[in-house]
Short mmCIF file of C-alpha atoms and ligand atoms in Angstrom, two decimals:
data_model
loop_
_atom_site.label_atom_id
_atom_site.label_comp_id
_atom_site.label_asym_id
_atom_site.label_seq_id
_atom_site.Cartn_x
_atom_site.Cartn_y
_atom_site.Cartn_z
CA MET A 1 -11.98 9.25 20.18
CA GLY A 2 -10.90 5.74 19.39
CA ILE A 3 -10.36 3.73 16.23
CA ARG A 4 -13.36 4.08 13.91
CA LEU A 5 -12.28 2.16 10.86
CA GLY A 6 -10.25 -1.05 10.99
CA CYS A 7 -8.64 -2.11 7.71
CA ILE A 8 -7.13 -5.38 6.58
CA ALA A 9 -4.99 -5.01 3.44
CA ASP A 10 -3.77 -8.01 1.47
CA ASP A 11 -0.36 -6.50 0.69
CA PHE A 12 2.03 -3.84 1.96
CA THR A 13 2.00 -1.17 -0.73
CA GLY A 14 -1.77 -1.58 -1.07
CA ALA A 15 -2.05 -0.86 2.64
CA THR A 16 -0.11 2.38 2.24
CA ASP A 17 -2.25 3.36 -0.72
CA LEU A 18 -5.40 2.89 1.38
CA ALA A 19 -3.92 4.67 4.40
CA ASN A 20 -2.91 7.58 2.19
CA ASN A 21 -6.47 7.95 0.82
CA LEU A 22 -7.93 7.89 4.34
CA VAL A 23 -5.51 10.59 5.52
CA ARG A 24 -6.41 12.76 2.55
CA ALA A 25 -10.07 12.41 3.53
CA GLY A 26 -9.29 13.64 7.05
CA MET A 27 -8.55 10.59 9.21
CA ARG A 28 -5.38 10.16 11.25
CA VAL A 29 -4.04 6.76 10.25
CA VAL A 30 -1.51 4.27 11.52
CA GLN A 31 -0.35 1.41 9.32
CA LEU A 32 0.79 -1.71 11.14
CA ILE A 33 3.34 -4.02 9.57
CA ASP A 34 1.70 -7.11 11.02
CA VAL A 35 -0.98 -8.06 13.53
CA PRO A 36 0.12 -6.94 17.02
CA PRO A 37 -0.02 -9.45 19.87
CA ALA A 38 -3.57 -9.80 21.21
CA GLY A 39 -4.40 -7.16 23.79
CA SER A 40 -1.47 -4.85 22.95
CA GLY A 41 -1.39 -1.50 21.19
CA HIS A 42 -5.04 -0.56 21.72
CA ASP A 43 -4.20 2.92 22.97
CA MET A 44 -3.16 4.03 19.48
CA ASP A 45 -3.91 7.66 18.71
CA ALA A 46 -5.58 7.12 15.32
CA ASP A 47 -8.99 7.27 13.66
CA ALA A 48 -8.18 4.35 11.38
CA VAL A 49 -5.69 1.49 11.54
CA VAL A 50 -4.56 -0.41 8.46
CA ILE A 51 -2.99 -3.81 9.05
CA ALA A 52 -0.75 -4.82 6.15
CA LEU A 53 -0.78 -8.56 5.49
CA LYS A 54 0.94 -10.55 2.74
CA SER A 55 -2.15 -12.56 1.93
CA ARG A 56 -2.83 -11.82 -1.74
CA THR A 57 -1.26 -14.91 -3.26
CA VAL A 58 -0.70 -17.31 -0.34
CA PRO A 59 -2.98 -20.40 -0.09
CA ALA A 60 -6.57 -19.36 0.74
CA ALA A 61 -6.57 -21.04 4.17
CA GLU A 62 -3.50 -19.02 5.21
CA ALA A 63 -5.05 -15.79 3.93
CA VAL A 64 -8.23 -16.52 5.89
CA ASP A 65 -6.26 -17.28 9.01
CA ALA A 66 -4.18 -14.09 8.88
CA SER A 67 -7.24 -11.98 8.06
CA LEU A 68 -9.18 -13.38 11.01
CA ARG A 69 -6.27 -12.62 13.35
CA ALA A 70 -6.21 -9.06 12.04
CA LEU A 71 -9.97 -8.80 12.47
CA ALA A 72 -9.82 -10.02 16.06
CA TRP A 73 -7.19 -7.38 16.92
CA LEU A 74 -9.08 -4.57 15.17
CA ARG A 75 -12.33 -5.44 16.93
CA SER A 76 -10.68 -5.63 20.31
CA ALA A 77 -9.13 -2.21 19.56
CA GLY A 78 -12.66 -0.85 19.08
CA ALA A 79 -13.00 -0.60 15.28
CA GLU A 80 -16.62 0.14 14.35
CA GLN A 81 -16.41 -0.88 10.70
CA ILE A 82 -14.04 -3.28 8.91
CA TYR A 83 -12.56 -2.58 5.44
CA PHE A 84 -11.02 -5.52 3.58
CA LYS A 85 -8.69 -3.97 0.99
CA TYR A 86 -7.51 -5.79 -2.14
CA CYS A 87 -5.94 -4.77 -5.42
CA SER A 88 -7.72 -2.40 -7.80
CA THR A 89 -7.34 -5.03 -10.50
CA PHE A 90 -9.12 -7.57 -8.23
CA ASP A 91 -6.04 -9.84 -8.28
CA SER A 92 -7.24 -13.31 -7.35
CA THR A 93 -7.74 -16.83 -8.71
CA PRO A 94 -10.84 -19.08 -8.66
CA ALA A 95 -9.38 -20.46 -5.40
CA GLY A 96 -9.27 -17.00 -3.86
CA ASN A 97 -8.29 -15.10 -1.96
CA ILE A 98 -10.88 -12.33 -2.16
CA GLY A 99 -13.94 -14.61 -1.91
CA PRO A 100 -12.79 -16.92 0.92
CA VAL A 101 -11.47 -14.02 3.02
CA THR A 102 -14.70 -12.04 2.52
CA GLU A 103 -16.83 -15.01 3.58
CA ALA A 104 -14.68 -15.71 6.63
CA LEU A 105 -14.86 -12.06 7.73
CA MET A 106 -18.65 -12.02 7.22
CA ASP A 107 -19.03 -15.11 9.38
CA ALA A 108 -16.79 -13.74 12.10
CA LEU A 109 -18.69 -10.45 12.07
CA ASP A 110 -22.01 -12.30 11.96
CA THR A 111 -23.22 -10.31 8.96
CA ASP A 112 -25.08 -11.58 5.89
CA PHE A 113 -24.12 -8.83 3.45
CA THR A 114 -21.22 -6.81 2.14
CA ILE A 115 -20.19 -4.92 -0.98
CA ALA A 116 -17.21 -5.37 -3.29
CA THR A 117 -15.66 -2.79 -5.57
CA PRO A 118 -12.08 -2.34 -6.74
CA ALA A 119 -13.01 0.97 -8.47
CA PHE A 120 -10.50 3.83 -8.17
CA PRO A 121 -11.26 6.26 -11.03
CA ASP A 122 -8.27 8.52 -10.20
CA ASN A 123 -6.02 5.55 -11.02
CA GLY A 124 -8.03 4.53 -14.10
CA ARG A 125 -9.91 1.67 -12.43
CA THR A 126 -13.63 1.92 -13.12
CA VAL A 127 -16.47 -0.59 -12.78
CA PHE A 128 -19.50 -0.40 -15.11
CA LYS A 129 -22.29 -3.02 -15.23
CA GLY A 130 -20.03 -5.11 -13.04
CA HIS A 131 -17.19 -5.03 -15.58
CA LEU A 132 -13.80 -3.75 -14.48
CA PHE A 133 -11.90 -1.41 -16.78
CA VAL A 134 -8.17 -0.76 -16.50
CA GLY A 135 -7.71 2.59 -18.21
CA ASP A 136 -9.62 2.30 -21.49
CA VAL A 137 -9.69 -1.48 -21.75
CA LEU A 138 -11.53 -4.28 -20.00
CA LEU A 139 -9.57 -6.10 -17.29
CA ALA A 140 -9.27 -9.28 -19.40
CA GLU A 141 -7.77 -7.27 -22.26
CA SER A 142 -5.25 -5.50 -20.01
CA GLY A 143 -1.77 -6.65 -18.99
CA MET A 144 -3.43 -8.45 -16.06
CA ARG A 145 -4.38 -11.18 -18.52
CA ASN A 146 -0.77 -12.40 -18.34
CA HIS A 147 -0.05 -11.86 -14.64
CA PRO A 148 2.20 -14.71 -13.43
CA LEU A 149 0.31 -15.38 -10.17
CA THR A 150 -3.19 -14.03 -10.67
CA PRO A 151 -4.03 -13.92 -14.41
CA MET A 152 -7.37 -12.12 -14.85
CA THR A 153 -9.18 -13.47 -17.91
CA ASP A 154 -12.77 -12.48 -17.04
CA SER A 155 -13.71 -8.80 -16.68
CA ASN A 156 -17.15 -9.48 -15.18
CA LEU A 157 -16.57 -9.20 -11.45
CA VAL A 158 -19.91 -10.77 -10.59
CA SER A 159 -18.78 -14.02 -12.20
CA VAL A 160 -15.17 -13.65 -10.98
CA LEU A 161 -16.37 -13.37 -7.39
CA ALA A 162 -19.09 -16.02 -7.79
CA ALA A 163 -16.38 -18.50 -8.80
CA GLN A 164 -14.64 -18.05 -5.44
CA THR A 165 -17.56 -17.82 -3.01
CA THR A 166 -20.26 -20.24 -1.92
CA ARG A 167 -22.88 -17.47 -1.64
CA PRO A 168 -24.87 -15.53 -4.25
CA VAL A 169 -23.23 -12.45 -5.78
CA GLY A 170 -25.28 -9.51 -7.08
CA LEU A 171 -24.79 -6.11 -8.68
CA VAL A 172 -25.63 -2.53 -7.76
CA ASP A 173 -25.36 -1.00 -11.19
CA HIS A 174 -24.46 2.49 -12.22
CA THR A 175 -28.03 3.73 -12.75
CA VAL A 176 -28.64 3.10 -9.05
CA VAL A 177 -25.27 4.49 -7.89
CA ALA A 178 -25.83 7.68 -9.91
CA ALA A 179 -29.21 8.16 -8.21
CA GLY A 180 -27.59 8.59 -4.79
CA ALA A 181 -27.03 6.98 -1.41
CA GLU A 182 -30.73 6.40 -0.73
CA ALA A 183 -31.17 4.53 -4.01
CA ILE A 184 -28.08 2.41 -3.29
CA ARG A 185 -29.38 1.58 0.17
CA SER A 186 -32.76 0.47 -1.13
CA ARG A 187 -31.13 -1.66 -3.84
CA ILE A 188 -28.97 -3.25 -1.14
CA SER A 189 -32.11 -4.07 0.91
CA GLU A 190 -33.69 -5.63 -2.16
CA LEU A 191 -30.60 -7.76 -2.92
CA ARG A 192 -30.32 -8.79 0.71
CA ALA A 193 -33.97 -9.86 0.79
CA ASN A 194 -33.23 -12.03 -2.26
CA GLY A 195 -30.39 -13.78 -0.47
CA VAL A 196 -27.48 -11.98 -2.16
CA ALA A 197 -24.46 -11.97 0.16
CA THR A 198 -22.03 -9.76 -1.78
CA ALA A 199 -22.82 -7.06 -4.31
CA ILE A 200 -20.37 -5.68 -6.83
CA VAL A 201 -20.99 -1.92 -6.94
CA ASP A 202 -20.33 0.15 -10.07
CA ALA A 203 -18.29 3.36 -9.89
CA VAL A 204 -16.90 5.44 -12.73
CA SER A 205 -16.14 8.65 -10.81
CA ASN A 206 -15.10 9.89 -7.38
CA ASP A 207 -18.69 11.13 -6.90
CA ASP A 208 -19.88 7.54 -7.28
CA LEU A 209 -17.46 6.47 -4.53
CA VAL A 210 -18.65 9.28 -2.27
CA ARG A 211 -22.30 8.23 -2.76
CA MET A 212 -21.32 4.62 -2.17
CA GLY A 213 -19.43 5.57 0.98
CA ALA A 214 -22.50 7.27 2.43
CA ALA A 215 -24.70 4.30 1.51
CA VAL A 216 -22.56 1.73 3.33
CA GLN A 217 -22.52 3.63 6.63
CA GLY A 218 -23.16 1.12 9.39
CA LEU A 219 -22.37 -2.02 7.36
CA PRO A 220 -20.07 -4.08 9.60
CA LEU A 221 -17.87 -5.00 6.60
CA VAL A 222 -16.96 -3.38 3.30
CA THR A 223 -14.55 -4.84 0.75
CA ALA A 224 -12.88 -2.69 -1.89
CA GLY A 225 -9.71 -1.41 -3.52
CA SER A 226 -8.36 1.77 -1.98
CA GLY A 227 -10.88 4.01 -3.82
CA LEU A 228 -13.82 3.58 -1.46
CA ALA A 229 -11.65 5.18 1.25
CA ILE A 230 -12.41 8.61 -0.16
CA GLY A 231 -16.11 8.14 0.67
CA LEU A 232 -16.02 6.65 4.17
CA PRO A 233 -14.43 9.16 6.60
CA ALA A 234 -17.33 11.64 6.14
CA ASN A 235 -19.62 9.06 7.79
CA TRP A 236 -17.90 9.90 11.09
CA GLY A 237 -17.83 13.63 10.34
CA PHE A 238 -14.20 13.75 9.12
CA ARG A 239 -13.36 16.40 6.52
CA PRO A 240 -10.11 16.79 4.55
CA SER A 241 -7.61 18.68 6.73
CA PRO A 242 -3.81 19.04 6.77
CA ALA A 243 -3.97 18.25 10.49
CA ALA A 244 -4.71 14.60 9.66
CA ALA A 245 -1.31 14.30 7.97
CA GLN A 246 0.73 16.09 10.60
CA LEU A 247 3.92 14.33 11.73
CA PRO A 248 6.42 15.35 14.40
CA PRO A 249 9.18 17.66 13.05
CA SER A 250 12.05 15.88 11.30
CA ALA A 251 15.57 15.79 12.71
CA GLY A 252 18.95 14.22 12.03
CA HIS A 253 20.69 13.19 8.81
CA ARG A 254 18.99 12.35 5.54
CA ALA A 255 19.52 9.47 3.12
CA VAL A 256 18.03 7.54 0.22
CA VAL A 257 18.37 3.78 -0.23
CA SER A 258 17.26 2.51 -3.63
CA GLY A 259 16.99 -1.14 -4.66
CA SER A 260 14.29 -0.62 -7.25
CA VAL A 261 15.18 -1.29 -10.88
CA SER A 262 12.01 0.22 -12.35
CA GLU A 263 12.05 2.79 -15.10
CA ALA A 264 10.77 5.55 -12.80
CA THR A 265 13.44 4.85 -10.19
CA ASN A 266 16.18 4.81 -12.84
CA GLY A 267 15.04 8.31 -13.80
CA GLN A 268 15.04 9.44 -10.16
CA VAL A 269 18.60 8.16 -9.63
CA VAL A 270 19.81 9.92 -12.78
CA GLU A 271 18.19 13.16 -11.61
CA PHE A 272 19.81 12.85 -8.16
CA LEU A 273 23.26 12.18 -9.70
CA LYS A 274 22.82 15.17 -12.00
CA SER A 275 22.30 17.38 -8.96
CA GLY A 276 25.88 16.52 -7.90
CA ARG A 277 24.90 15.15 -4.50
CA PRO A 278 26.88 12.27 -2.93
CA ALA A 279 25.93 8.80 -4.17
CA PHE A 280 27.33 5.28 -3.75
CA SER A 281 26.60 2.54 -6.27
CA VAL A 282 26.13 -1.01 -4.99
CA ASP A 283 27.32 -3.67 -7.45
CA PRO A 284 25.78 -7.14 -6.85
CA LEU A 285 28.75 -8.85 -8.53
CA ARG A 286 31.12 -7.34 -5.98
CA ILE A 287 28.84 -8.46 -3.13
CA ALA A 288 28.85 -11.96 -4.63
CA ALA A 289 32.65 -11.83 -4.81
CA GLY A 290 32.71 -11.37 -1.03
CA GLU A 291 33.48 -7.65 -0.75
CA ASP A 292 32.01 -5.82 2.24
CA ILE A 293 29.92 -3.48 0.12
CA ALA A 294 27.62 -2.47 2.97
CA GLY A 295 30.69 -1.44 4.99
CA GLN A 296 32.07 0.56 2.05
CA ALA A 297 28.71 2.27 1.47
CA LEU A 298 28.48 3.23 5.14
CA ALA A 299 32.04 4.55 5.23
CA PHE A 300 31.21 6.69 2.18
CA ALA A 301 27.94 7.86 3.74
CA GLU A 302 29.64 8.76 7.01
CA GLU A 303 31.89 11.22 5.16
CA HIS A 304 28.98 12.92 3.40
CA LEU A 305 26.00 12.73 5.75
CA ALA A 306 26.65 16.17 7.17
CA ASP A 307 25.88 17.60 3.72
CA GLY A 308 23.30 14.99 2.79
CA PRO A 309 21.05 13.61 1.56
CA VAL A 310 23.29 10.70 0.58
CA LEU A 311 22.10 8.10 -1.93
CA VAL A 312 23.05 4.41 -1.79
CA TYR A 313 21.65 2.59 -4.83
CA SER A 314 21.75 -0.69 -6.72
CA THR A 315 19.35 0.72 -9.33
CA GLU A 316 20.52 -0.17 -12.84
CA THR A 317 19.02 -0.27 -16.32
CA PRO A 318 17.21 -3.47 -17.40
CA ASP A 319 20.16 -4.55 -19.57
CA THR A 320 22.66 -4.36 -16.71
CA VAL A 321 20.24 -6.11 -14.36
CA ARG A 322 19.76 -8.92 -16.88
CA THR A 323 23.51 -9.39 -17.15
CA VAL A 324 23.84 -9.59 -13.36
CA GLN A 325 20.90 -11.98 -13.15
CA GLY A 326 22.48 -14.12 -15.87
CA ARG A 327 25.64 -14.44 -13.77
CA LEU A 328 24.06 -14.88 -10.30
CA GLY A 329 20.47 -15.97 -10.95
CA ALA A 330 17.62 -13.48 -10.44
CA GLY A 331 16.66 -14.79 -6.99
CA GLU A 332 20.21 -14.83 -5.65
CA ALA A 333 21.00 -11.36 -7.06
CA GLY A 334 17.81 -9.93 -5.55
CA GLU A 335 18.49 -11.45 -2.16
CA LEU A 336 22.13 -10.29 -2.04
CA VAL A 337 21.08 -6.74 -2.87
CA GLU A 338 18.13 -6.70 -0.45
CA ARG A 339 20.28 -8.00 2.41
CA THR A 340 23.01 -5.46 1.66
CA LEU A 341 20.66 -2.50 1.39
CA ALA A 342 18.84 -3.52 4.58
CA ARG A 343 22.22 -3.54 6.38
CA VAL A 344 23.03 -0.16 4.87
CA ALA A 345 19.72 1.27 6.10
CA GLN A 346 20.43 -0.10 9.58
CA GLY A 347 23.92 1.39 9.54
CA LEU A 348 22.63 4.74 8.33
CA VAL A 349 20.17 4.93 11.20
CA GLU A 350 22.98 3.98 13.62
CA ARG A 351 24.93 6.92 12.15
CA GLY A 352 22.15 9.40 12.85
CA VAL A 353 19.92 9.26 9.77
CA ARG A 354 16.38 10.10 10.87
CA SER A 355 14.80 10.82 7.47
CA LEU A 356 15.02 7.95 5.01
CA VAL A 357 13.66 7.47 1.50
CA VAL A 358 13.46 3.82 0.39
CA ALA A 359 12.78 2.91 -3.24
CA GLY A 360 11.53 -0.55 -4.21
CA GLY A 361 8.69 -2.70 -2.87
CA GLU A 362 10.80 -5.72 -1.91
CA THR A 363 13.60 -3.45 -0.77
CA SER A 364 11.16 -1.61 1.50
CA GLY A 365 10.05 -4.87 3.08
CA ALA A 366 13.66 -5.82 3.82
CA VAL A 367 14.48 -2.37 5.26
CA VAL A 368 11.38 -2.18 7.46
CA GLN A 369 12.20 -5.60 8.85
CA ALA A 370 15.87 -4.82 9.46
CA LEU A 371 14.97 -1.60 11.27
CA GLY A 372 12.44 -3.43 13.44
CA LEU A 373 9.60 -1.05 12.57
CA THR A 374 6.14 -2.20 13.64
CA GLY A 375 3.95 0.75 12.72
CA LEU A 376 3.91 3.83 10.51
CA ARG A 377 1.97 7.00 11.17
CA ILE A 378 0.90 8.25 7.74
CA GLY A 379 1.83 11.83 6.93
CA PRO A 380 1.68 14.17 3.95
CA GLN A 381 1.80 12.88 0.40
CA ILE A 382 5.02 13.52 -1.56
CA ASP A 383 3.68 12.27 -4.89
CA PRO A 384 0.40 10.45 -5.61
CA GLY A 385 0.23 7.35 -3.41
CA VAL A 386 3.54 7.96 -1.59
CA PRO A 387 3.33 9.61 1.83
CA TRP A 388 6.00 10.42 4.39
CA CYS A 389 5.51 8.30 7.50
CA ALA A 390 6.80 8.50 11.05
CA ALA A 391 7.89 5.35 12.82
CA ALA A 392 9.18 4.66 16.30
CA LEU A 393 12.65 3.08 16.23
CA PRO A 394 13.11 0.24 18.73
CA ALA A 395 15.47 2.55 20.68
CA GLY A 396 12.74 5.19 20.95
CA ASP A 397 13.66 7.92 18.43
CA THR A 398 11.33 8.88 15.59
CA LEU A 399 12.34 7.95 12.06
CA HIS A 400 10.73 9.71 9.09
CA ILE A 401 10.50 7.18 6.32
CA THR A 402 8.87 6.92 2.91
CA LEU A 403 8.52 3.63 1.08
CA LYS A 404 8.21 4.11 -2.66
CA SER A 405 7.34 1.11 -4.76
CA GLY A 406 8.92 0.87 -8.19
CA ASN A 407 7.03 3.02 -10.61
CA PHE A 408 5.77 5.72 -8.26
CA GLY A 409 7.04 9.27 -7.97
CA GLY A 410 8.17 12.02 -10.33
CA PRO A 411 11.77 12.40 -11.58
CA GLY A 412 12.75 14.70 -8.70
CA PHE A 413 11.34 12.39 -6.01
CA PHE A 414 14.60 11.88 -4.08
CA THR A 415 14.99 15.60 -3.46
CA ASP A 416 11.30 16.63 -3.58
CA ALA A 417 10.70 14.32 -0.62
CA PHE A 418 13.12 16.27 1.60
CA ALA A 419 11.88 19.63 0.30
CA LEU A 420 8.41 18.62 1.50
CA LEU A 421 9.80 17.73 4.95
CA ASP A 422 11.45 21.17 5.13
CA ALA A 423 8.19 22.86 4.15
CA GLU A 424 6.25 20.84 6.75
CA ASP A 425 8.80 21.62 9.47
CA ALA A 426 8.58 25.34 8.62
CA ALA A 427 4.76 25.34 8.65
P1 ADP B 501 10.37 -2.47 -7.50
O1 ADP B 501 9.36 -1.90 -6.55
O2 ADP B 501 10.91 -1.46 -8.47
O3 ADP B 501 9.91 -3.74 -8.15
P2 ADP B 501 11.81 -4.07 -5.63
O4 ADP B 501 12.69 -3.66 -4.51
O5 ADP B 501 10.45 -4.63 -5.28
O6 ADP B 501 11.64 -2.82 -6.60
O7 ADP B 501 12.46 -5.16 -6.54
C1 ADP B 501 13.67 -5.01 -7.16
C2 ADP B 501 14.43 -6.32 -7.05
O8 ADP B 501 15.59 -6.24 -7.84
C3 ADP B 501 14.89 -6.57 -5.60
O9 ADP B 501 14.84 -7.94 -5.31
C4 ADP B 501 16.32 -6.09 -5.66
O10 ADP B 501 17.13 -6.69 -4.67
C5 ADP B 501 16.74 -6.50 -7.05
N1 ADP B 501 17.85 -5.70 -7.56
C6 ADP B 501 18.12 -4.42 -7.23
N2 ADP B 501 19.20 -3.97 -7.89
C7 ADP B 501 19.63 -4.98 -8.65
C8 ADP B 501 20.73 -5.14 -9.56
N3 ADP B 501 21.57 -4.13 -9.80
N4 ADP B 501 20.88 -6.33 -10.15
C9 ADP B 501 20.02 -7.34 -9.92
N5 ADP B 501 18.98 -7.26 -9.09
C10 ADP B 501 18.78 -6.09 -8.44
#
C-alpha cells in the first residue's frame, strides 16, 4: 500500500495536530519538515504524509509557491487525495492565504470544486450556518479579533473566503450535514452545477465530520482544519488501531529541553522540579554576558543523564521574562535562548540522549533544525494533540522526540511522556 492521503499544512504545530488525528483514526503517518527534493523519499512506509510549511502569514505568492511544490511532491509520491490544512480559527487576511492557496491547488489538480471547514468540535471550533464559533462565542468576538497578524473581524466564513478568492463561495448548511453523506453529496452537486467553487460546510459535532468525510470521498482536494481528519481514513477502510501509532522501542538517555514561557509549561517545570529530578536553568542574561551556558548545561547533564530524565530550561514566569526582555529586547532574548537550547539539544544527542521532550513552538523549530531532522513518524498521543514521534538522526540512529507547543499538556507532562514510552516498550 502506498500513500493515500497527501496533506499540506500551513504551519508546523498544525501539521502535527493533523497527523495526530489521522493516526488516531488508523492511518500510519509521517510528517515532513519541508518538501523533499523532487523524486526522493517516495518509498515512505506511510498511509498519509503531512508536509509542514510555514505559509500561514507569508505573502500569498510565497504561500502558493510552497504549496504547489508540496503538491507536486505528494502527487509524485502517489497521494490519491490532497488535504490543505489551515488553522481552526481560519487565520487569514483578505489577501490570503487560504483563498489563493486553495485556488492554486484546484487549478493544479484540475478540479472545479472543493470544501472548506475549520470545524473541530473537540477543540471548541464549530461552524453553524457558515459562522465559526470559538468556544461559546463567534470568531469575531473571540480573542482572534485582536490577533497581531491575522485579526478575524468577520465570523461568516462564506464572506471571509469570498473576500480572498475570485470564485463563488457557497454553503452546505447543518440541515444538510445532519441528513447524512448522501444529502451532502447531492447538495455539493447542486452547488457545483450553479458554479460554486468552494463550499463552507457546517459541523457542530464529530458525527458531522464523519458524515462530511464520507461525502467527500473521491474529491481530489479538501481544505479544512485538523477536524476533518477524523472522517477521512474510513474512506480507505482504515479503523482506529494502536498499530497505527506504533514506534520502534526507545533506547538511550532521556532529557527535556524547555524554552516555552507559557503558563502550562511553567506548571510543568514546577512539577518536574518538585519531583527532585536533575534540572539546569538557562539564564538569558548570562548568555548575553558571554558565558558558555550551553557548555555548562551539557556538563551538568552529563553527570546526571544516567539517572535521567534531565531537564534544561529557560522557562520563567511572565514577570521575569519581561525584565529580561526589557534588558535585551524581546527578539534578541528569544534568539539567544533558542540558539542556546538548540545547541544543548544537539549536545544531549551527542551524549546519548535518544528520547527528547521539547517544549515551545519556536524552540521546537530551532531544535529540529539543529538536529537535522527531516521527517517524524507519528506515534502514540501523550496528551491531547501531542504525540511521541520517531525521527531518523542524520547518523542513522532513531530519536524519539515530542514537540509540545506552549499551552499543551497536563502538569505532569515531562514525566508522563517517559512513562508512556515505558508502557509502549513493555507492550
Ligand atoms: P511557546 O510555544 O510557549 O510560545 P516558544 O518556544 O514558541 O514557546 O516561544 C518562547 C519564546 O520565548 C522563544 O523565542 C524563547 O527563546 C523565548 N524565551 C524562552 N525563555 C526565555 C526567557 N527566560 N527570557 C526571555 N525569553 C525567553
